[in-house]
Short mmCIF file of C-alpha atoms in Angstrom, two decimals:
data_model
loop_
_atom_site.label_atom_id
_atom_site.label_comp_id
_atom_site.label_asym_id
_atom_site.label_seq_id
_atom_site.Cartn_x
_atom_site.Cartn_y
_atom_site.Cartn_z
CA UNK A 1 -13.98 29.03 27.70
CA UNK A 2 -12.98 25.87 29.92
CA UNK A 3 -11.10 23.23 28.27
CA UNK A 4 -12.06 19.91 27.75
CA UNK A 5 -9.89 17.85 27.54
CA UNK A 6 -9.44 15.10 24.70
CA UNK A 7 -10.50 12.21 27.35
CA UNK A 8 -12.66 14.93 29.56
CA UNK A 9 -12.64 17.58 31.30
CA UNK A 10 -12.34 16.59 35.26
CA UNK A 11 -13.09 20.20 36.84
CA UNK A 12 -10.02 21.52 36.17
CA UNK A 13 -7.80 22.50 33.28
CA UNK A 14 -4.58 21.67 34.37
CA UNK A 15 -6.14 17.85 35.01
CA UNK A 16 -7.33 17.19 31.58
CA UNK A 17 -4.24 18.59 30.13
CA UNK A 18 -2.72 15.48 32.40
CA UNK A 19 -5.02 12.99 31.02
CA UNK A 20 -4.38 14.80 27.51
CA UNK A 21 -0.62 13.86 28.16
CA UNK A 22 -1.06 9.85 29.11
CA UNK A 23 -3.49 9.06 26.00
CA UNK A 24 -0.32 10.97 23.58
CA UNK A 25 2.16 8.66 25.95
CA UNK A 26 0.46 5.44 25.56
CA UNK A 27 -0.22 5.99 22.17
CA UNK A 28 3.37 6.52 21.17
CA UNK A 29 4.87 3.58 23.80
CA UNK A 30 2.74 1.25 23.34
CA UNK A 31 2.88 0.77 26.82
CA UNK A 32 0.48 0.80 29.98
CA UNK A 33 3.60 0.72 32.71
CA UNK A 34 3.85 4.55 34.57
CA UNK A 35 7.04 4.18 34.92
CA UNK A 36 7.56 4.34 31.36
CA UNK A 37 4.82 6.56 30.83
CA UNK A 38 6.15 9.22 33.25
CA UNK A 39 9.75 9.34 32.21
CA UNK A 40 10.88 10.74 35.22
CA UNK A 41 9.63 10.64 38.57
CA UNK A 42 7.76 14.32 38.33
CA UNK A 43 5.85 12.51 35.39
CA UNK A 44 5.02 9.10 37.47
CA UNK A 45 3.29 10.93 40.12
CA UNK A 46 1.49 13.43 37.44
CA UNK A 47 -0.03 10.13 36.28
CA UNK A 48 -0.69 8.40 39.56
CA UNK A 49 -2.39 11.57 40.88
CA UNK A 50 -4.22 12.03 37.82
CA UNK A 51 -5.77 8.25 37.92
CA UNK A 52 -6.19 7.89 41.95
CA UNK A 53 -8.43 11.95 42.02
CA UNK A 54 -12.16 11.62 42.53
CA UNK A 55 -12.76 13.83 39.84
CA UNK A 56 -11.54 11.35 37.44
CA UNK A 57 -14.12 8.98 36.23
CA UNK A 58 -14.45 6.59 33.07
CA UNK A 59 -18.03 7.69 32.63
CA UNK A 60 -16.80 11.04 32.12
CA UNK A 61 -14.54 9.24 29.67
CA UNK A 62 -17.04 7.67 28.09
CA UNK A 63 -19.32 10.60 27.65
CA UNK A 64 -16.64 12.37 25.89
CA UNK A 65 -15.34 10.01 24.15
CA UNK A 66 -18.60 9.45 22.47
CA UNK A 67 -19.13 13.07 21.50
CA UNK A 68 -16.11 13.10 19.40
CA UNK A 69 -17.41 9.83 17.85
CA UNK A 70 -20.80 11.55 17.10
CA UNK A 71 -19.60 14.14 15.63
CA UNK A 72 -17.64 11.69 12.85
CA UNK A 73 -20.45 10.09 11.99
CA UNK A 74 -22.98 12.30 11.27
CA UNK A 75 -24.64 11.96 7.77
CA UNK A 76 -22.30 8.40 7.25
CA UNK A 77 -23.28 4.97 7.33
CA UNK A 78 -22.14 3.53 10.27
CA UNK A 79 -21.48 0.00 11.59
CA UNK A 80 -22.34 0.29 15.96
CA UNK A 81 -19.66 -3.35 16.52
CA UNK A 82 -19.89 -4.24 20.40
CA UNK A 83 -18.37 -7.48 22.04
CA UNK A 84 -16.99 -8.29 25.39
CA UNK A 85 -13.39 -8.60 26.66
CA UNK A 86 -12.15 -9.91 29.56
CA UNK A 87 -9.10 -8.65 31.21
CA UNK A 88 -7.65 -11.52 33.54
CA UNK A 89 -5.08 -11.44 36.44
CA UNK A 90 -4.42 -14.88 36.70
CA UNK A 91 -1.18 -15.26 38.95
CA UNK A 92 -0.82 -11.34 39.30
CA UNK A 93 -3.55 -11.73 41.90
CA UNK A 94 -1.68 -10.42 44.60
CA UNK A 95 -2.54 -7.24 46.40
CA UNK A 96 -5.45 -6.17 43.90
CA UNK A 97 -8.49 -4.63 45.68
CA UNK A 98 -12.28 -4.02 44.32
CA UNK A 99 -11.65 -6.95 41.86
CA UNK A 100 -14.23 -9.87 40.81
CA UNK A 101 -13.62 -13.25 39.42
CA UNK A 102 -12.40 -14.13 35.89
CA UNK A 103 -14.66 -15.69 33.38
CA UNK A 104 -12.59 -19.26 34.86
CA UNK A 105 -14.19 -18.47 38.10
CA UNK A 106 -10.76 -18.54 40.10
CA UNK A 107 -8.40 -15.43 38.83
CA UNK A 108 -9.27 -12.02 39.74
CA UNK A 109 -10.68 -9.88 36.32
CA UNK A 110 -12.93 -8.22 35.48
CA UNK A 111 -15.05 -7.62 31.99
CA UNK A 112 -15.07 -4.76 29.73
CA UNK A 113 -17.84 -4.42 26.70
CA UNK A 114 -17.30 -1.71 24.47
CA UNK A 115 -19.38 0.34 21.08
CA UNK A 116 -17.05 0.56 18.39
CA UNK A 117 -18.30 2.86 15.05
CA UNK A 118 -17.51 1.66 11.63
CA UNK A 119 -17.55 3.28 8.57
CA UNK A 120 -20.14 1.23 6.71
CA UNK A 121 -18.61 2.20 3.26
CA UNK A 122 -14.70 2.62 3.94
CA UNK A 123 -14.87 -0.02 6.84
CA UNK A 124 -13.04 3.19 8.40
CA UNK A 125 -12.60 2.52 12.43
CA UNK A 126 -14.62 6.05 13.63
CA UNK A 127 -14.16 5.76 17.85
CA UNK A 128 -15.69 4.86 20.56
CA UNK A 129 -19.57 4.92 21.16
CA UNK A 130 -19.70 3.55 24.46
CA UNK A 131 -18.40 1.29 27.15
CA UNK A 132 -19.26 -0.95 30.01
CA UNK A 133 -16.98 -1.68 32.69
CA UNK A 134 -18.18 -4.48 35.73
CA UNK A 135 -17.14 -7.45 37.79
CA UNK A 136 -18.74 -10.24 39.13
CA UNK A 137 -20.56 -11.79 42.10
CA UNK A 138 -18.58 -14.43 43.58
CA UNK A 139 -21.02 -16.58 44.19
CA UNK A 140 -23.51 -16.77 41.51
CA UNK A 141 -26.63 -19.53 41.20
CA UNK A 142 -25.89 -20.28 37.47
CA UNK A 143 -29.59 -22.27 38.14
CA UNK A 144 -31.34 -18.68 39.34
CA UNK A 145 -29.53 -17.23 36.80
CA UNK A 146 -31.65 -18.69 33.98
CA UNK A 147 -34.64 -17.63 35.43
CA UNK A 148 -33.65 -14.05 35.83
CA UNK A 149 -34.94 -11.21 33.48
CA UNK A 150 -32.72 -9.92 30.89
CA UNK A 151 -32.35 -6.87 33.08
CA UNK A 152 -30.86 -8.29 35.77
CA UNK A 153 -28.33 -10.33 33.96
CA UNK A 154 -24.42 -9.94 32.31
CA UNK A 155 -26.10 -10.40 29.05
CA UNK A 156 -28.26 -6.93 29.53
CA UNK A 157 -25.13 -5.08 27.91
CA UNK A 158 -26.14 -6.18 24.56
CA UNK A 159 -29.08 -3.96 24.83
CA UNK A 160 -27.87 -1.32 26.42
CA UNK A 161 -24.69 -0.86 24.08
CA UNK A 162 -27.50 -1.39 21.20
CA UNK A 163 -29.60 1.41 23.05
CA UNK A 164 -26.55 3.56 23.33
CA UNK A 165 -25.61 3.58 19.99
CA UNK A 166 -29.30 4.54 19.40
CA UNK A 167 -28.56 7.71 21.05
CA UNK A 168 -25.25 8.74 20.52
CA UNK A 169 -25.34 8.36 16.87
CA UNK A 170 -28.85 8.96 15.66
CA UNK A 171 -27.77 11.50 13.30
CA UNK A 172 -26.02 8.85 11.60
CA UNK A 173 -27.50 8.82 7.80
CA UNK A 174 -28.44 5.02 9.20
CA UNK A 175 -26.98 2.53 11.93
CA UNK A 176 -27.03 -1.59 11.91
CA UNK A 177 -24.94 -3.06 15.28
CA UNK A 178 -23.30 -5.90 14.18
CA UNK A 179 -22.21 -8.45 16.84
CA UNK A 180 -21.33 -12.00 17.47
CA UNK A 181 -22.95 -15.43 19.07
CA UNK A 182 -23.17 -14.59 22.40
CA UNK A 183 -25.97 -11.17 21.60
CA UNK A 184 -27.84 -13.81 19.80
CA UNK A 185 -31.09 -13.32 22.48
CA UNK A 186 -34.94 -12.45 21.66
CA UNK A 187 -35.25 -9.68 23.65
CA UNK A 188 -32.06 -7.65 22.33
CA UNK A 189 -34.08 -8.09 18.34
CA UNK A 190 -37.85 -7.45 20.21
CA UNK A 191 -36.43 -4.65 21.94
CA UNK A 192 -34.41 -3.07 19.17
CA UNK A 193 -34.45 0.88 18.62
CA UNK A 194 -36.35 1.87 15.35
CA UNK A 195 -33.10 3.56 13.90
CA UNK A 196 -30.83 0.04 14.80
CA UNK A 197 -30.78 -2.14 12.50
CA UNK A 198 -29.14 -5.57 13.63
CA UNK A 199 -26.60 -8.54 12.26
CA UNK A 200 -25.77 -10.90 15.03
CA UNK A 201 -24.55 -14.36 14.26
CA UNK A 202 -26.81 -16.70 15.30
CA UNK A 203 -25.78 -19.09 18.69
CA UNK A 204 -29.54 -21.23 19.13
CA UNK A 205 -30.92 -23.22 16.72
CA UNK A 206 -34.37 -22.05 17.33
CA UNK A 207 -37.57 -24.25 17.19
CA UNK A 208 -39.16 -21.65 14.44
CA UNK A 209 -43.16 -20.33 14.65
CA UNK A 210 -43.83 -22.39 11.39
CA UNK A 211 -42.38 -25.17 12.54
CA UNK A 212 -38.29 -27.03 11.93
CA UNK A 213 -35.47 -25.43 13.61
CA UNK A 214 -33.50 -22.11 12.08
CA UNK A 215 -30.48 -24.08 11.38
CA UNK A 216 -32.08 -26.66 9.01
CA UNK A 217 -34.61 -23.84 7.16
CA UNK A 218 -31.82 -22.93 4.35
CA UNK A 219 -31.50 -26.97 3.84
CA UNK A 220 -34.42 -26.37 1.36
CA UNK A 221 -33.69 -22.76 0.10
CA UNK A 222 -32.62 -21.67 -3.63
CA UNK A 223 -28.59 -20.73 -3.61
CA UNK A 224 -27.95 -17.20 -4.16
CA UNK A 225 -24.70 -17.13 -5.43
CA UNK A 226 -21.15 -17.38 -3.73
CA UNK A 227 -18.19 -14.96 -2.74
CA UNK A 228 -14.72 -14.90 -1.35
CA UNK A 229 -14.20 -14.43 1.88
CA UNK A 230 -11.57 -13.61 4.11
CA UNK A 231 -11.09 -15.92 7.34
CA UNK A 232 -9.31 -13.80 10.32
CA UNK A 233 -6.44 -16.03 11.62
CA UNK A 234 -7.62 -16.73 15.47
CA UNK A 235 -5.01 -16.08 17.18
CA UNK A 236 -2.18 -13.02 16.75
CA UNK A 237 0.75 -14.95 13.90
CA UNK A 238 -1.67 -17.38 12.75
CA UNK A 239 -2.08 -16.88 9.15
CA UNK A 240 -5.24 -15.51 7.25
CA UNK A 241 -7.22 -18.13 4.35
CA UNK A 242 -9.29 -16.96 1.62
CA UNK A 243 -11.94 -18.93 0.67
CA UNK A 244 -15.02 -18.88 -0.73
CA UNK A 245 -19.22 -19.88 0.89
CA UNK A 246 -22.15 -20.12 -0.83
CA UNK A 247 -24.79 -17.79 0.09
CA UNK A 248 -29.01 -18.39 0.98
CA UNK A 249 -31.42 -15.93 2.66
CA UNK A 250 -35.02 -15.88 3.73
CA UNK A 251 -37.02 -15.10 6.37
CA UNK A 252 -36.76 -16.87 9.59
CA UNK A 253 -39.58 -16.66 12.16
CA UNK A 254 -38.66 -17.46 15.91
CA UNK A 255 -40.66 -18.52 18.53
CA UNK A 256 -40.17 -16.37 21.91
CA UNK A 257 -38.30 -18.80 24.75
CA UNK A 258 -39.81 -20.52 27.56
CA UNK A 259 -37.78 -18.99 29.90
CA UNK A 260 -36.18 -15.71 30.89
CA UNK A 261 -38.54 -13.63 28.96
CA UNK A 262 -40.25 -10.56 29.53
CA UNK A 263 -43.67 -10.77 29.19
CA UNK A 264 -43.79 -7.48 27.41
CA UNK A 265 -41.91 -9.36 24.16
CA UNK A 266 -43.40 -10.19 21.54
CA UNK A 267 -44.54 -14.08 21.06
CA UNK A 268 -42.49 -14.25 18.38
CA UNK A 269 -40.34 -12.12 15.99
CA UNK A 270 -39.36 -11.96 12.02
CA UNK A 271 -36.47 -12.07 10.82
CA UNK A 272 -33.68 -12.87 7.72
CA UNK A 273 -31.91 -15.54 8.34
CA UNK A 274 -28.48 -15.23 5.64
CA UNK A 275 -26.52 -18.19 5.48
CA UNK A 276 -22.89 -18.24 4.55
CA UNK A 277 -21.83 -22.28 4.40
CA UNK A 278 -17.81 -22.71 2.98
CA UNK A 279 -17.68 -24.52 -0.30
CA UNK A 280 -15.24 -27.82 0.33
CA UNK A 281 -13.28 -28.43 3.68
CA UNK A 282 -10.02 -26.61 4.61
CA UNK A 283 -7.28 -28.14 4.40
CA UNK A 284 -6.84 -27.08 8.32
CA UNK A 285 -9.16 -26.91 10.86
CA UNK A 286 -13.58 -26.56 10.74
CA UNK A 287 -15.75 -25.21 7.14
CA UNK A 288 -16.84 -21.83 7.63
CA UNK A 289 -20.73 -21.38 8.62
CA UNK A 290 -22.14 -18.00 9.58
CA UNK A 291 -26.07 -17.94 10.62
CA UNK A 292 -26.38 -14.62 10.32
CA UNK A 293 -29.59 -13.34 11.76
CA UNK A 294 -30.64 -9.48 10.69
CA UNK A 295 -33.43 -7.05 10.66
CA UNK A 296 -32.29 -6.34 6.55
CA UNK A 297 -34.22 -7.97 4.07
CA UNK A 298 -32.18 -9.75 1.73
CA UNK A 299 -33.39 -11.78 -0.55
CA UNK A 300 -30.74 -11.39 -3.92
CA UNK A 301 -27.19 -12.41 -3.94
CA UNK A 302 -25.74 -8.93 -3.88
CA UNK A 303 -27.47 -8.49 -0.45
CA UNK A 304 -26.36 -11.52 0.84
CA UNK A 305 -23.21 -10.56 0.32
CA UNK A 306 -23.87 -7.20 1.71
CA UNK A 307 -24.55 -8.75 4.98
CA UNK A 308 -22.33 -10.94 4.80
CA UNK A 309 -19.09 -8.14 4.42
CA UNK A 310 -21.03 -5.82 6.81
CA UNK A 311 -20.54 -8.97 9.69
CA UNK A 312 -17.08 -9.40 8.67
CA UNK A 313 -16.39 -5.61 9.79
CA UNK A 314 -16.98 -6.62 13.94
CA UNK A 315 -13.33 -8.06 13.45
CA UNK A 316 -12.65 -4.04 13.37
CA UNK A 317 -12.89 -4.74 17.56
CA UNK A 318 -11.27 -7.55 17.89
CA UNK A 319 -8.43 -5.65 16.13
CA UNK A 320 -8.78 -2.73 18.96
CA UNK A 321 -8.78 -5.62 21.80
CA UNK A 322 -5.26 -7.16 20.44
CA UNK A 323 -3.48 -3.90 20.78
CA UNK A 324 -4.49 -3.50 24.07
CA UNK A 325 -4.20 -6.77 25.50
CA UNK A 326 -1.40 -9.02 25.66
CA UNK A 327 -0.11 -8.58 22.34
CA UNK A 328 0.03 -4.84 22.13
CA UNK A 329 -0.24 -2.93 25.67
CA UNK A 330 -0.98 -5.67 27.66
CA UNK A 331 -3.24 -4.22 30.43
CA UNK A 332 -3.04 -8.10 32.48
CA UNK A 333 0.40 -6.59 33.36
CA UNK A 334 -0.39 -3.64 34.53
CA UNK A 335 1.77 -2.74 38.38
CA UNK A 336 -2.05 -0.50 39.76
CA UNK A 337 -3.86 -2.28 42.93
CA UNK A 338 -7.05 -0.63 42.89
CA UNK A 339 -9.98 -1.54 40.85
CA UNK A 340 -11.20 1.87 40.24
CA UNK A 341 -7.77 3.08 39.02
CA UNK A 342 -7.49 -0.08 36.44
CA UNK A 343 -10.62 0.97 34.97
CA UNK A 344 -9.83 4.49 34.58
CA UNK A 345 -6.05 3.04 32.75
CA UNK A 346 -7.86 0.70 30.94
CA UNK A 347 -10.33 3.00 29.44
CA UNK A 348 -7.44 5.46 27.99
CA UNK A 349 -5.97 1.86 26.91
CA UNK A 350 -8.80 0.82 24.73
CA UNK A 351 -8.67 5.18 23.32
CA UNK A 352 -5.35 4.58 22.52
CA UNK A 353 -5.43 1.64 21.08
CA UNK A 354 -8.80 2.85 18.98
CA UNK A 355 -5.94 5.60 18.17
CA UNK A 356 -3.35 3.14 17.32
CA UNK A 357 -6.21 1.35 14.38
CA UNK A 358 -6.60 4.42 12.75
CA UNK A 359 -3.06 5.32 13.03
CA UNK A 360 -2.47 2.48 10.57
CA UNK A 361 -5.71 3.01 8.64
CA UNK A 362 -4.24 6.82 7.84
CA UNK A 363 -1.49 5.10 6.05
CA UNK A 364 -2.99 4.28 2.91
CA UNK A 365 -3.62 8.07 1.94
CA UNK A 366 -7.29 7.27 2.14
CA UNK A 367 -10.18 10.69 1.13
CA UNK A 368 -11.43 10.23 4.71
CA UNK A 369 -11.62 13.12 6.52
CA UNK A 370 -9.12 14.09 9.08
CA UNK A 371 -12.07 14.40 12.06
CA UNK A 372 -12.28 10.97 11.87
CA UNK A 373 -9.02 11.15 14.02
CA UNK A 374 -8.80 14.21 15.68
CA UNK A 375 -11.21 16.82 16.58
CA UNK A 376 -12.55 19.64 14.48
CA UNK A 377 -11.87 22.02 16.85
CA UNK A 378 -7.71 20.89 16.51
CA UNK A 379 -8.06 21.30 12.41
CA UNK A 380 -7.08 25.33 12.89
CA UNK A 381 -3.61 24.21 14.37
CA UNK A 382 -3.11 21.69 12.15
CA UNK A 383 -3.08 23.49 9.51
CA UNK A 384 -0.50 25.54 10.97
CA UNK A 385 1.51 23.34 12.18
CA UNK A 386 0.84 21.88 9.00
CA UNK A 387 2.71 24.55 7.14
CA UNK A 388 5.80 25.45 9.27
CA UNK A 389 6.52 21.66 8.04
CA UNK A 390 6.57 22.25 4.17
CA UNK A 391 9.71 23.21 2.21
CA UNK A 392 9.67 25.42 -0.81
CA UNK A 393 9.59 22.31 -3.53
CA UNK A 394 6.99 20.05 -4.53
CA UNK A 395 8.09 17.18 -3.46
CA UNK A 396 8.00 18.94 0.25
CA UNK A 397 4.58 20.19 0.00
CA UNK A 398 1.90 18.09 1.26
CA UNK A 399 0.11 16.71 -1.67
CA UNK A 400 -3.38 15.38 0.18
CA UNK A 401 -6.54 16.94 -0.29
CA UNK A 402 -6.49 19.71 2.59
CA UNK A 403 -8.44 18.43 5.93
CA UNK A 404 -8.26 14.60 3.92
CA UNK A 405 -7.38 12.39 7.10
CA UNK A 406 -4.33 11.58 4.17
CA UNK A 407 -3.31 15.18 5.21
CA UNK A 408 -3.01 15.16 8.78
CA UNK A 409 -1.09 11.86 8.82
CA UNK A 410 1.47 13.70 6.13
CA UNK A 411 1.52 16.42 9.06
CA UNK A 412 1.92 13.29 11.92
CA UNK A 413 4.37 11.73 10.20
CA UNK A 414 6.55 14.82 9.34
CA UNK A 415 6.11 15.59 13.45
CA UNK A 416 7.92 11.96 13.82
CA UNK A 417 10.92 12.12 11.18
CA UNK A 418 9.19 11.01 8.05
CA UNK A 419 11.84 12.24 5.26
CA UNK A 420 9.28 12.89 2.19
CA UNK A 421 11.65 11.76 0.16
CA UNK A 422 12.07 8.11 1.27
CA UNK A 423 9.84 5.51 2.35
CA UNK A 424 6.43 5.24 3.58
CA UNK A 425 6.73 6.35 7.70
CA UNK A 426 6.28 3.54 9.67
CA UNK A 427 4.06 3.00 13.24
CA UNK A 428 6.81 4.09 15.19
CA UNK A 429 7.13 7.12 13.32
CA UNK A 430 3.73 7.98 13.08
CA UNK A 431 3.18 6.67 17.44
CA UNK A 432 6.11 9.61 17.76
CA UNK A 433 4.61 11.81 15.27
CA UNK A 434 1.18 11.92 16.80
CA UNK A 435 2.28 12.73 19.92
CA UNK A 436 4.51 15.96 19.14
CA UNK A 437 1.56 16.55 17.24
CA UNK A 438 -1.23 15.98 19.85
CA UNK A 439 0.86 18.13 22.57
CA UNK A 440 1.33 21.06 20.22
CA UNK A 441 -2.35 20.98 18.70
CA UNK A 442 -3.58 21.12 22.12
CA UNK A 443 -1.71 24.26 23.31
CA UNK A 444 -2.38 25.89 20.28
CA UNK A 445 -6.29 25.64 21.44
CA UNK A 446 -5.52 26.06 24.93
CA UNK A 447 -4.22 29.70 23.80
CA UNK A 448 -6.75 30.44 21.53
#
């Protein structure tokens, strides 16, 4: 049986093993600097060779990671959260090859658009479903772009992400695609796969088929109820806040736009609009206003509250972006020059950022299955490793149900040097333990 690493097979078991080592070193150190990851000259050269190898591709990484995520999602209610992040090398463009203009149109950069699976009930991050990476052309006619078909625009990525979620997560109990305002595209609603529902924050005050506009429609609707909402901070270091919103919901029929549509799209699409409007004015900033377009029915206060709760979980992908970029691994600071190698490192970093979020979740003693974080093929290795870490007394035993995520986190923490008599393990301990566990578990799997 060929050994398939955590990132892929890449045509060679040794190369796959190097990929595993690179991923674990990124998780442990929180760095994407090859010199730091390699530890010594030999390790540094090994990682450079891995990233430059033609057989190592982002496509295979995405396929491997999505298979693992699909396994964790079977039979569960899943949110497919998608969003775009920009990697901007402003001030660090020297000798960069193969990149395009970033969002400002000046600096060199590229874009990543992942789809992340989140358990709708436990709110846990389960893994990556899909990742699109691209660069922009330097000369783009904005007026001509508006007249293009959706397939010829960057915004087509939203429909691709939705279709990919439909395919990868086919064995899930249900799939709800969640996205912010950039995804408010008529064709994305019109062409959604039948097994995928959608919750998208409205960006456009559309004309309704019955007359009037989308944003003013709720003014005549009865308030269904009120709920508390936690508003996440926009920037690292800023405090979040909790506020109360009034909920209204109703059915709206939106018209097909006059430009940029495909003739195969229907003339109208019927959706539910849920409005969450902040009661009163906040001490700082503008009042919260979420207008959520969804394919899910919502006519009661409880149903509207659930739509708002599910939309709030979009923030989980923002946590991953923060871990990948300036507040974490600082992908923008990489010294790699060629675009193809930068893209591969970005894929490794994105998976490492996802695992970092999962490790933080794991410390809460959750009864989620360990397969949320590791492949089921590694569970026998975890059982063997765990037995060697237990002592004779009750307090030295793993107190959690076998094969639960809490059970796995106890093993990882012990490998990281945690003393089970003292306070819960910190992030540094968890990262170090994860690195040791992964190397031991992969070695066990290869030997057996």
